C-alpha positions as a printed NumPy array, in Angstrom:
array([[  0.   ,   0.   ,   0.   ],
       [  2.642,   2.534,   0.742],
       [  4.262,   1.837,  -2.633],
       [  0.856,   2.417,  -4.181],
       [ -0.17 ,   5.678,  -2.351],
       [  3.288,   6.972,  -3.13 ],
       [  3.352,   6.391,  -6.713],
       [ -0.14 ,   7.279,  -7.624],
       [ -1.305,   9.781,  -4.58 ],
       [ -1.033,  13.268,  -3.188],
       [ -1.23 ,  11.734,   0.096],
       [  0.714,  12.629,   3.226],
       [  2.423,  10.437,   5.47 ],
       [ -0.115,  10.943,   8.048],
       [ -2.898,  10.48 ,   5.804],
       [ -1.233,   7.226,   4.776],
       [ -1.044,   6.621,   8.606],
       [ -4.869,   7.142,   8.585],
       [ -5.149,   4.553,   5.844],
       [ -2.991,   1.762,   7.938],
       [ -4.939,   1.958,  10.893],
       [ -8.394,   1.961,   9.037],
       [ -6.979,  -1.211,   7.074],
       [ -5.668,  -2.81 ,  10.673],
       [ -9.632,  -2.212,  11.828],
       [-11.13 ,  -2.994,   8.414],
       [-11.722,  -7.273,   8.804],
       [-14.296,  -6.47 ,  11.076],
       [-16.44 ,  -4.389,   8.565],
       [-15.964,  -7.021,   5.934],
       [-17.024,  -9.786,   8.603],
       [-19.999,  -7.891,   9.874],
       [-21.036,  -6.498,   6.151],
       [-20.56 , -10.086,   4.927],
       [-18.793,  -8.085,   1.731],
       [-15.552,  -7.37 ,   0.042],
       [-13.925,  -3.843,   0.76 ],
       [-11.921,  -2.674,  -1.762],
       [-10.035,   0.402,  -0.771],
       [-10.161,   3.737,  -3.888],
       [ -7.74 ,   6.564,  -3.537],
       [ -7.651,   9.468,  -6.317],
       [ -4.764,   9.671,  -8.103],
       [ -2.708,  12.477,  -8.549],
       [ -4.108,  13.912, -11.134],
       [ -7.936,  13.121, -10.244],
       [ -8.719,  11.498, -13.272],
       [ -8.291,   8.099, -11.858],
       [ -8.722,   5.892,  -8.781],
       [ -6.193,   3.123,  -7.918],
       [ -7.145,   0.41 ,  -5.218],
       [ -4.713,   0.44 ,  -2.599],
       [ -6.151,  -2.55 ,  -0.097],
       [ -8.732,  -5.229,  -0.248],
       [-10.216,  -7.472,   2.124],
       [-12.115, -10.544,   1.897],
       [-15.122, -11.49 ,   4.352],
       [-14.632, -14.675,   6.73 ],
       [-18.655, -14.721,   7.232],
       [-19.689, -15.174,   3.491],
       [-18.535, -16.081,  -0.093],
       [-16.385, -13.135,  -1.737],
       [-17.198, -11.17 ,  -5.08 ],
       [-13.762, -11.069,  -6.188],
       [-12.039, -14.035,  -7.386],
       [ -9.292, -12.003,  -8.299],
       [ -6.975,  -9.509,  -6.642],
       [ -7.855,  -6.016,  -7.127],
       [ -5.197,  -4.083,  -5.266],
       [ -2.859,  -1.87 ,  -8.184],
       [ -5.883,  -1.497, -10.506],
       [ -6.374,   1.779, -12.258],
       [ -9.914,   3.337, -12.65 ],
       [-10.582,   5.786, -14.768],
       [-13.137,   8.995, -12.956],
       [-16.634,   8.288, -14.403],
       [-16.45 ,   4.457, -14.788],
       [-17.83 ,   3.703, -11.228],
       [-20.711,   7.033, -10.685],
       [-20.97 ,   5.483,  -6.913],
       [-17.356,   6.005,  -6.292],
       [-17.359,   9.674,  -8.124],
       [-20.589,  10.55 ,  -5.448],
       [-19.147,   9.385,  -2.386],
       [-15.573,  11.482,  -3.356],
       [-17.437,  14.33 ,  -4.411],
       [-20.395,  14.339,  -1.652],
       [-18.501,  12.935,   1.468],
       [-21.603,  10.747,   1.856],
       [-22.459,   6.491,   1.756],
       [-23.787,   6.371,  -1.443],
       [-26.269,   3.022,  -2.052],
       [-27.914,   3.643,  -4.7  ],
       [-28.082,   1.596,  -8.396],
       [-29.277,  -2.099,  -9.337],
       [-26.746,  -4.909,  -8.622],
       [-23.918,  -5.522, -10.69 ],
       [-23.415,  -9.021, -12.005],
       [-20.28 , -10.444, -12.069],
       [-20.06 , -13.673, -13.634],
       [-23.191, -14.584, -13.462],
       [-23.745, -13.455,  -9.617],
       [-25.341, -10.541,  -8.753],
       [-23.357,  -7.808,  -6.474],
       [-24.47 ,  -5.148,  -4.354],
       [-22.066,  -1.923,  -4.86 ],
       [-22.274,   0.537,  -1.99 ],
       [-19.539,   2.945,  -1.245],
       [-18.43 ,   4.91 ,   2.308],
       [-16.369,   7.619,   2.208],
       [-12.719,   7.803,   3.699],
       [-13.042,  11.179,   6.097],
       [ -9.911,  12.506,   8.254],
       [-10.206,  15.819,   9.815],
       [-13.016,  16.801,   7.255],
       [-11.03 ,  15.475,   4.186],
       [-12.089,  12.785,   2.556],
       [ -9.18 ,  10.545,   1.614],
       [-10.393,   8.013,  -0.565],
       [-13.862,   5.769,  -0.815],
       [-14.122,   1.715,   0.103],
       [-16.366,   0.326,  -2.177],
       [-18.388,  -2.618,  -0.202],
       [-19.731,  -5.197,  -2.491],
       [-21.731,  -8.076,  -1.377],
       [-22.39 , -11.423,  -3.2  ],
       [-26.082, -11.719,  -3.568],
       [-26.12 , -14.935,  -4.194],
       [-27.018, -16.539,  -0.998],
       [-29.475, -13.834,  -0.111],
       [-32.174, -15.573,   2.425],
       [-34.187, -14.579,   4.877],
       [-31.599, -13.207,   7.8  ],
       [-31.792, -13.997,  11.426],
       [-31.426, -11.707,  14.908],
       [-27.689, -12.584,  14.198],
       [-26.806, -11.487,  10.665],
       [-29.49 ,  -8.355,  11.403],
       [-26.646,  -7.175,  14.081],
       [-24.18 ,  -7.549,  12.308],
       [-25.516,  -5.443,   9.187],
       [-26.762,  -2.821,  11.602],
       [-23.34 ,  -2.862,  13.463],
       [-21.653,  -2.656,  10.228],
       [-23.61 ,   0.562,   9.085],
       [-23.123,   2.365,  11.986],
       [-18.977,   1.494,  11.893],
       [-19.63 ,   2.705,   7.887],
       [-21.401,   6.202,   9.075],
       [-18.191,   6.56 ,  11.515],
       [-15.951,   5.884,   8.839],
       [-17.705,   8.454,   6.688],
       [-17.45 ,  10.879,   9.705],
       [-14.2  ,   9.932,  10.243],
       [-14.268,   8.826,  14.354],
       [-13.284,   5.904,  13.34 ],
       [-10.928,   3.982,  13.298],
       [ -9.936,   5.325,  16.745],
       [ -6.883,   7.255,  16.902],
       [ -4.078,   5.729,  19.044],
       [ -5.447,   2.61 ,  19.15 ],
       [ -3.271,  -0.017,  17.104],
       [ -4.972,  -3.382,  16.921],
       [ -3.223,  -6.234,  16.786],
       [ -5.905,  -8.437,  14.547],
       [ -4.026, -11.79 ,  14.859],
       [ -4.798, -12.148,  18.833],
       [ -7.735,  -9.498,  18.989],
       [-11.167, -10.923,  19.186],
       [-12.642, -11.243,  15.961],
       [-16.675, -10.938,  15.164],
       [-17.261, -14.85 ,  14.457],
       [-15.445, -15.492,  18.218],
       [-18.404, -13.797,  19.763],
       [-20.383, -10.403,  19.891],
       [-22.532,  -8.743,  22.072],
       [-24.356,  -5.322,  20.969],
       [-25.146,  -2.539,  23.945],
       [-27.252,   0.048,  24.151],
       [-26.19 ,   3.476,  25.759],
       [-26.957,   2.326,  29.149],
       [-24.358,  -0.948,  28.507],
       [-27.541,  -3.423,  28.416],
       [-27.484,  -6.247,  26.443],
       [-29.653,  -6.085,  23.775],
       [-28.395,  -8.803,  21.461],
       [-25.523, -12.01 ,  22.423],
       [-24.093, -14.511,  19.651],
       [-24.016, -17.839,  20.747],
       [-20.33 , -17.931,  21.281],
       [-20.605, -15.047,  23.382],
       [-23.425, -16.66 ,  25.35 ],
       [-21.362, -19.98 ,  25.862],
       [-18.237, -17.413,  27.144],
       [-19.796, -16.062,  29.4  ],
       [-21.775, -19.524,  30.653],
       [-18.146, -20.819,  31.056],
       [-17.008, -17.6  ,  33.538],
       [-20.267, -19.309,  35.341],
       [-23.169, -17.725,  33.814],
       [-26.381, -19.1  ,  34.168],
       [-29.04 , -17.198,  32.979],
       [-29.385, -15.146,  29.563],
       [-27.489, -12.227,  28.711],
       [-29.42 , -10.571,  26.883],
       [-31.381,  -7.416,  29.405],
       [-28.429,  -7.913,  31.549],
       [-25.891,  -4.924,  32.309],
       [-22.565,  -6.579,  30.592],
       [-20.259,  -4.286,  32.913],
       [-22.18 ,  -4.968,  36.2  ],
       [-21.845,  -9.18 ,  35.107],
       [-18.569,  -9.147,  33.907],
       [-17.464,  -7.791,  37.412],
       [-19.725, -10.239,  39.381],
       [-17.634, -13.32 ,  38.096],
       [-14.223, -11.514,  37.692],
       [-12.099, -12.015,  40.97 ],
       [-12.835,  -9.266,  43.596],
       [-10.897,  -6.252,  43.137],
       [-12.312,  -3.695,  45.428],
       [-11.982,  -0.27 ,  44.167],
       [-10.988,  -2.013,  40.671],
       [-14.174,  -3.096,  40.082],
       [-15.896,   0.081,  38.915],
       [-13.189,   0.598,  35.971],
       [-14.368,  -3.047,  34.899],
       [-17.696,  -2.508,  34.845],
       [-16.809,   0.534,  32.995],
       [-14.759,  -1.072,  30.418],
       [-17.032,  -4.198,  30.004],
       [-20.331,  -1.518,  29.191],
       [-18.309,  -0.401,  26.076],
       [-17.269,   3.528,  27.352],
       [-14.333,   3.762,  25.935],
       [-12.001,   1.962,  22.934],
       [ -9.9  ,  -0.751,  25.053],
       [ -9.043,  -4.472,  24.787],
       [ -8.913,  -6.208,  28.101],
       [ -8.96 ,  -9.987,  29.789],
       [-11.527, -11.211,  32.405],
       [-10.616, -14.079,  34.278],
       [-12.805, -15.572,  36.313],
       [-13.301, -19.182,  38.616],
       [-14.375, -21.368,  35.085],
       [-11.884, -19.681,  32.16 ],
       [-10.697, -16.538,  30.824],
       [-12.187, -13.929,  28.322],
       [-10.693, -11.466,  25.963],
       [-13.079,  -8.552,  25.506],
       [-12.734,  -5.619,  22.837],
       [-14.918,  -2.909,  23.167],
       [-15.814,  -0.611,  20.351],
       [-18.105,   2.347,  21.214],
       [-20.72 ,   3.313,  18.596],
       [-20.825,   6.553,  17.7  ],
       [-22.741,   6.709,  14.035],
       [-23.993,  10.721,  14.003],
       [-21.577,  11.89 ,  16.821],
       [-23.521,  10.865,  20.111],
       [-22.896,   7.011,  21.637],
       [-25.844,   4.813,  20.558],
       [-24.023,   1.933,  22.225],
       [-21.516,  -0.574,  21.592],
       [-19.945,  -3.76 ,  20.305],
       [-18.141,  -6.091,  22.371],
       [-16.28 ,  -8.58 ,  20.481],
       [-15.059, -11.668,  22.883],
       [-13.268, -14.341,  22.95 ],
       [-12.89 , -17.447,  25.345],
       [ -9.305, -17.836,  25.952],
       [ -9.693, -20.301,  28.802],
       [ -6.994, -22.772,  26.953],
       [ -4.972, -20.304,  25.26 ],
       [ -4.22 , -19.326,  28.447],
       [ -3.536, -22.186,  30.253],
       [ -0.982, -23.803,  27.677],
       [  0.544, -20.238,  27.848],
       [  0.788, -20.877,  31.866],
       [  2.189, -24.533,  31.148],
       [  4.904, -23.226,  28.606],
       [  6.14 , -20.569,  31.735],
       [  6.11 , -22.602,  34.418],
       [  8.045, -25.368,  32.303],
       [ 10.521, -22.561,  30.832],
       [ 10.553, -21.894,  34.538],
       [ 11.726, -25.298,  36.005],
       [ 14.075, -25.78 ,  32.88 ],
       [ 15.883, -22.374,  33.538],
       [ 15.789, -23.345,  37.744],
       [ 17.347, -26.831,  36.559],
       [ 20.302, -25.097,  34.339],
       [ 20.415, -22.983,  37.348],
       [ 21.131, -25.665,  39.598],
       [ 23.359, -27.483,  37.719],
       [ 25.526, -24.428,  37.105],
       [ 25.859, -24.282,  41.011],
       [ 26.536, -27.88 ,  41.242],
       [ 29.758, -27.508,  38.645],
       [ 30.84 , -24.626,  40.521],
       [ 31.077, -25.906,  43.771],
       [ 32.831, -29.564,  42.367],
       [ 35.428, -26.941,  40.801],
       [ 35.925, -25.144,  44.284],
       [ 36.317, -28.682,  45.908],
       [ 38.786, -29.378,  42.723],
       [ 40.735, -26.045,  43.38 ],
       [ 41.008, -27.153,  47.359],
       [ 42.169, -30.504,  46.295],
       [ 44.949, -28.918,  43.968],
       [ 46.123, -26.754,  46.211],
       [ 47.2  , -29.358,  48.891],
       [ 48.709, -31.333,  46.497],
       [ 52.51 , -32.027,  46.998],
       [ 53.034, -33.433,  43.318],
       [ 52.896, -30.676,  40.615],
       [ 51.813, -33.203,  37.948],
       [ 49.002, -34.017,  40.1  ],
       [ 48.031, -30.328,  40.595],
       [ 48.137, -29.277,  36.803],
       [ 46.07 , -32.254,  36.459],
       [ 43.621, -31.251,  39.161],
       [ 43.722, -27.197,  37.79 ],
       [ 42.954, -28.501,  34.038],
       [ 39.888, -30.351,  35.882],
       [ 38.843, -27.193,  37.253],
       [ 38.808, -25.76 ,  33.679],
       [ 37.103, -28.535,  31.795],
       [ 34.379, -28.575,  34.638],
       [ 34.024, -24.264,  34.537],
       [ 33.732, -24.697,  30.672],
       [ 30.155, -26.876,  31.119],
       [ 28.921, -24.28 ,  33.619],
       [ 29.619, -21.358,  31.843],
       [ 26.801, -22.957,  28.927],
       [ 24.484, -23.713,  32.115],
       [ 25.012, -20.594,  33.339],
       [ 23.846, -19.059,  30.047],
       [ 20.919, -21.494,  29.47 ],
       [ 19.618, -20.652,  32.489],
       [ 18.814, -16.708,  31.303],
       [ 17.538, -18.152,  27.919],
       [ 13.421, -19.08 ,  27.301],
       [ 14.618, -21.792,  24.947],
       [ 17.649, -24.832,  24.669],
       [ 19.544, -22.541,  22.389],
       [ 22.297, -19.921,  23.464],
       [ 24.676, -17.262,  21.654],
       [ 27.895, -18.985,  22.124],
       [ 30.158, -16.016,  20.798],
       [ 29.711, -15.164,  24.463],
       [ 30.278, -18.644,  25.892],
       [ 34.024, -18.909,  23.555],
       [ 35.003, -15.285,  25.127],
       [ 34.676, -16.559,  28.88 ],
       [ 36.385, -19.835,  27.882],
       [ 38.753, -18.528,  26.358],
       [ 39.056, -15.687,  29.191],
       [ 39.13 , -18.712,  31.899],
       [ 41.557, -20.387,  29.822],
       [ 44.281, -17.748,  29.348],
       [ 45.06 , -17.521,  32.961],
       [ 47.101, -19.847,  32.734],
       [ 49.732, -18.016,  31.036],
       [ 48.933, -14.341,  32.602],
       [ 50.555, -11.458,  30.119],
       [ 52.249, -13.559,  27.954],
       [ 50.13 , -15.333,  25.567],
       [ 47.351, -13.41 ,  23.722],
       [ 44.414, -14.562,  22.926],
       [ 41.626, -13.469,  20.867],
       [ 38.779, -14.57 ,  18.546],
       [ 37.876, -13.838,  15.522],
       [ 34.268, -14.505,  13.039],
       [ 30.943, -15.735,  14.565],
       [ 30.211, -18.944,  16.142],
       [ 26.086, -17.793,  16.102],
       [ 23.584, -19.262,  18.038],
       [ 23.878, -23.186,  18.669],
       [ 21.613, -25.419,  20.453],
       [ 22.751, -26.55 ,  23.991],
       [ 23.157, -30.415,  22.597],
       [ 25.819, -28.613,  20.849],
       [ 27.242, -25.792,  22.663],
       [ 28.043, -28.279,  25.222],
       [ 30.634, -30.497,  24.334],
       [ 32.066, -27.746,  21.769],
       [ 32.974, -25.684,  24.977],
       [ 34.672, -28.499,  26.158],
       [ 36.215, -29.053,  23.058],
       [ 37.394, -25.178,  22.798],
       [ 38.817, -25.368,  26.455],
       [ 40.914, -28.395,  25.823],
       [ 42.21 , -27.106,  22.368],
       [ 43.506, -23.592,  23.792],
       [ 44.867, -25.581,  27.097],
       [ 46.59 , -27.499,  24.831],
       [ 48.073, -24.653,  23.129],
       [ 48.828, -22.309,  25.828],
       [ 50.65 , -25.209,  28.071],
       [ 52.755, -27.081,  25.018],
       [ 53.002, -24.603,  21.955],
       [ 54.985, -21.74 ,  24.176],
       [ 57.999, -21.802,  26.59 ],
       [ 57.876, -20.045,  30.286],
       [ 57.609, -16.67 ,  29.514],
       [ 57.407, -16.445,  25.86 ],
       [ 55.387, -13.954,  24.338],
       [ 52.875, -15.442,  21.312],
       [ 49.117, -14.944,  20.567],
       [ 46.424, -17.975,  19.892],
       [ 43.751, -17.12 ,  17.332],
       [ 40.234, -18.345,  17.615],
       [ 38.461, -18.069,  14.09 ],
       [ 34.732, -19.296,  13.431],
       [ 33.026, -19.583,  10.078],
       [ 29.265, -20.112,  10.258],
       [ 27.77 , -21.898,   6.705],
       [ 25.079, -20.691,   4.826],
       [ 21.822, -21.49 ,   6.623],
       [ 19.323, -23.344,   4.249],
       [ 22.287, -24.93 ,   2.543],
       [ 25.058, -27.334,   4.32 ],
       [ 24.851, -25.542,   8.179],
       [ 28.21 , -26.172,   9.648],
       [ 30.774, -24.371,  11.547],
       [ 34.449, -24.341,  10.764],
       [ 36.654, -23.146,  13.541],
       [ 39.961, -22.948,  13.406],
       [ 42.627, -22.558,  16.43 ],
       [ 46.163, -20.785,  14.813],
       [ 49.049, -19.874,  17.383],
       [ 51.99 , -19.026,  16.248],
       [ 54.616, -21.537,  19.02 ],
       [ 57.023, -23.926,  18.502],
       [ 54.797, -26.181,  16.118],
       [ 54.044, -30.144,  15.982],
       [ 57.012, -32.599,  17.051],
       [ 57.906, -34.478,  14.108],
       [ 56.502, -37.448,  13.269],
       [ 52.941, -35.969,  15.536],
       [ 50.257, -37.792,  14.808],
       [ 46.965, -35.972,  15.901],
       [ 44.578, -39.204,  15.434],
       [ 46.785, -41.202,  17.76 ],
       [ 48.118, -38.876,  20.017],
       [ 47.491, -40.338,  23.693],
       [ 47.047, -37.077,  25.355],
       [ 44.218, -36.951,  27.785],
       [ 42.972, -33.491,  26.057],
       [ 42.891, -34.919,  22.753],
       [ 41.401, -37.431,  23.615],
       [ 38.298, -35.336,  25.06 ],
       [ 38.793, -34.108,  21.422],
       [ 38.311, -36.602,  19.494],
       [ 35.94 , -38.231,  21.34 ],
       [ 33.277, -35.412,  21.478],
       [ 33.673, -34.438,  18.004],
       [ 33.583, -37.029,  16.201],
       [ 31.643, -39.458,  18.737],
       [ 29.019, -36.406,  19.887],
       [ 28.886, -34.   ,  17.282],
       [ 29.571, -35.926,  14.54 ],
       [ 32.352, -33.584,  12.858],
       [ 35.706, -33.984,  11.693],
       [ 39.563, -32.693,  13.595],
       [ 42.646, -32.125,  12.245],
       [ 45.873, -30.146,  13.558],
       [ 47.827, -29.197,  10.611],
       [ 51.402, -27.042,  10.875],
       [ 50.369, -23.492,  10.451],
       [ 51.619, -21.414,   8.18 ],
       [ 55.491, -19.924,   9.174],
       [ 55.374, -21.088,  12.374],
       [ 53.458, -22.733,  14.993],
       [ 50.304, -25.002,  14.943],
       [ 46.464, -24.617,  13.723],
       [ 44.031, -27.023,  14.397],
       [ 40.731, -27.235,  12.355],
       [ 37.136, -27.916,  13.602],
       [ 34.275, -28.809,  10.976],
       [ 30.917, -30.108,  12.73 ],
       [ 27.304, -29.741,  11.669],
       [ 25.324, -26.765,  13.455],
       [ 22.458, -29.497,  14.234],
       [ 23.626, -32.101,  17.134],
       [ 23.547, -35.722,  15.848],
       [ 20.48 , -37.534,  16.428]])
């Protein structure tokens, strides 16, 4: 639409505005006209209208196979749209169009913002099916003219009030129709069984909707009166009523069709389920989060007991030994410690490789940089797990055998991510620039504990491949390539 406007209109950005927040409001015309709105704006010029928006009905068949929005009308083709432009008024008159072979009615309401009228939404209606209609489909067509005489008027759609139509109550969830007082003077069935569900029993219809929507809501005190205020349709506002038997999403649209409230419409919703899977899906993200929590704790404290262990240790080998427990053991709880701020199993790991690699290089204090380099993404935890692991023992292994006491060298952490939608793996890569391999160094049957970890996790648990290669001048570079997905 805002391609269209701009191309073809004189329109401002605010009267565009306009035009997005009557389309936002417009399903509920189309559902309560049981017609097609197509949505005419002048052209620059005035010798033409171009549709801009169109909307289908969900209560009845439509009268336009195909889609009209981008079609150019010349002025003078469609008198109906010319009168309403010209006039500022709904314009119904004329005999039914027929469109392959089924009869339309044309009406068209005028577009009005701050006495200018913008544009004109022709409302066409399939005649078809006419029959004979009940209390239901009268309420709707009356509710739908007096939301058309607003339109014309231009009070509504309400200013300020941006509805979300994907999880706002809709007109076939249920709809109840006030009068000025807030009395129920007609109830759809769904809004009937709602309302039996918050623990009505009687009909709602007479009833003061405000007055029973606060009788089965919890008690409030003082809150009460602004409920029974909302509920009797005062003001524009969307609002949930929960009572002992479910929970109800209410929208309230005051009627206001020649200036003065006549009533309102109250669309509703029972969202007694909604809500509780919603509940469910906390509490669970809840324990999971408390569980990561836990765990996290649990590492920490077997690496304090680790740390007291190493430091009454008389052999050195058997402290180092201890000390690279500590580190294999902080590198699992630094991904707990992260899932357990995190709604879902998945976690940014860029983060995660910074602390391990932080934890790692204090083992050589101001003489070994390291640093990292590319993205590692998000991961899931069945992943981000064992790769920390893998990352600690990699850059242990590098900062303890690549340099001599005291030598000054840096260790490069790189990360590729692959193009999503295509073959998703990560390539990391781990370059310093120290003595290099022994000769003859066989990675794949190397009996170091830490490559052994290696190995093991992944090729065994992540199902990649790993390599160390000399680098390039000097020094060592091992190479990481493992799918993004864990291995099922």
């Amino acid at each position: 639409m805002n391609d269209l406007v701009r191309q073809h209109t004189a329109l401002s950005d605010s009267d565009l505005e306009w035009l997005h927040l009557l389309v936002s409001e417009w399903q509920l015309l189309s559902d309560l006209s049981f017609a097609d709105l197509v949505l005419w704006v002048p052209t620059l010029d005035g010798t033409r209208y171009v549709s801009v928006a169109q909307m289908r009905p969900n209560t009845g068949p439509t009268s336009y196979q195909d889609d009209m929005v981008g079609h150019l009308v010349p002025r003078g083709r469609r008198p109906l749209l010319d009168a309403a432009l010209d006039e500022g008024r709904i314009v119904r008159e004329g005999d039914p169009e027929w469109r392959e072979e089924v009869p339309v009615r044309v009406e068209s309401i005028p577009v009005r913002r701050e006495g200018r009228v913008l544009g004109v939404i022709a409302r066409n209606t399939n005649l078809l099916t006419v029959r004979t209609p009940s209390r239901l489909e009268l309420t709707y067509l009356q509710s739908a003219s007096d939301l058309a005489q607003m339109i014309a008027a231009g009070s509504f759609p309400f200013p300020g009030e941006q509805v979300d139509m994907d999880s706002s109550p809709r007109a076939g969830d249920g709809l109840v129709r006030l009068d000025a007082d807030g009395v129920v003077q007609y109830a759809s069935p769904n809004a009937l069984s709602a309302y039996h569900r918050l623990g009505l029993a009687a009909d709602l219809v007479g009833q003061h909707l405000g007055q029973i929507t606060a009788e089965f809501a919890p008690s409030r005190g003082p809150v009460d009166e602004a409920l029974v205020k909302l509920a009797s349709g005062y003001a524009p506002r969307e609002f949930e009523v929960e009572g002992s038997g479910g929970v109800i999403q209410l929208r309230a649209i005051p009627l206001k069709p020649k200036g003065a409230r006549i009533g309102s419409l109250v669309l509703l919703r029972d969202v007694t389920e909604l809500r509780r899977r919603e509940r469910e899906l906390i509490t669970k993200d809840a324990t999971i989060r408390e569980i990561h929590h836990r765990v996290k704790n649990n590492l920490q404290t077997v690496a304090a007991l680790l740390r007291l262990q190493a430091r009454r240790m008389d052999s050195d080998q058997g402290r180092e030994a201890l000390n690279e427990a500590v580190r294999r053991v902080g590198s699992i709880a630094i991904v707990h410690e992260t899932l357990s701020q995190n709604l879902d199993e998945r976690v940014e790991f860029d983060e995660i490789a910074d602390r391990v690699i932080a934890m790692v290089a204090e083992i050589s204090p101001g003489k070994v940089t390291c640093r990292r380099n590319g993205r590692f993404g998000i991961l899931d935890a069945e992943v981000a797990t064992p790769l920390s692991m893998v990352l600690t023992e990699i850059l242990q292994n590098a900062l303890e055998h690549a340099f001599t006491q005291g030598e000054q060298g840096t260790v490069e952490v790189t990360a590729v991510r692959g193009e999503p939608r295509t073959d998703a793996r990560l390539l990391i890569t781990v370059q310093d620039d120290g003595r290099g391999l022994p000769e003859g160094f066989d990675p794949q049957r190397a009996g170091n504990l830490g490559l052994q970890i290696v190995r093991t996790l992944v090729e065994g648990e992540l199902g990649g491949s790993f390599d160390m290669v000399p680098g390039a001048g000097r020094g060592t570079k091992v190479i990481l390539d493992i799918p993004v997905h864990p291995q099922k």
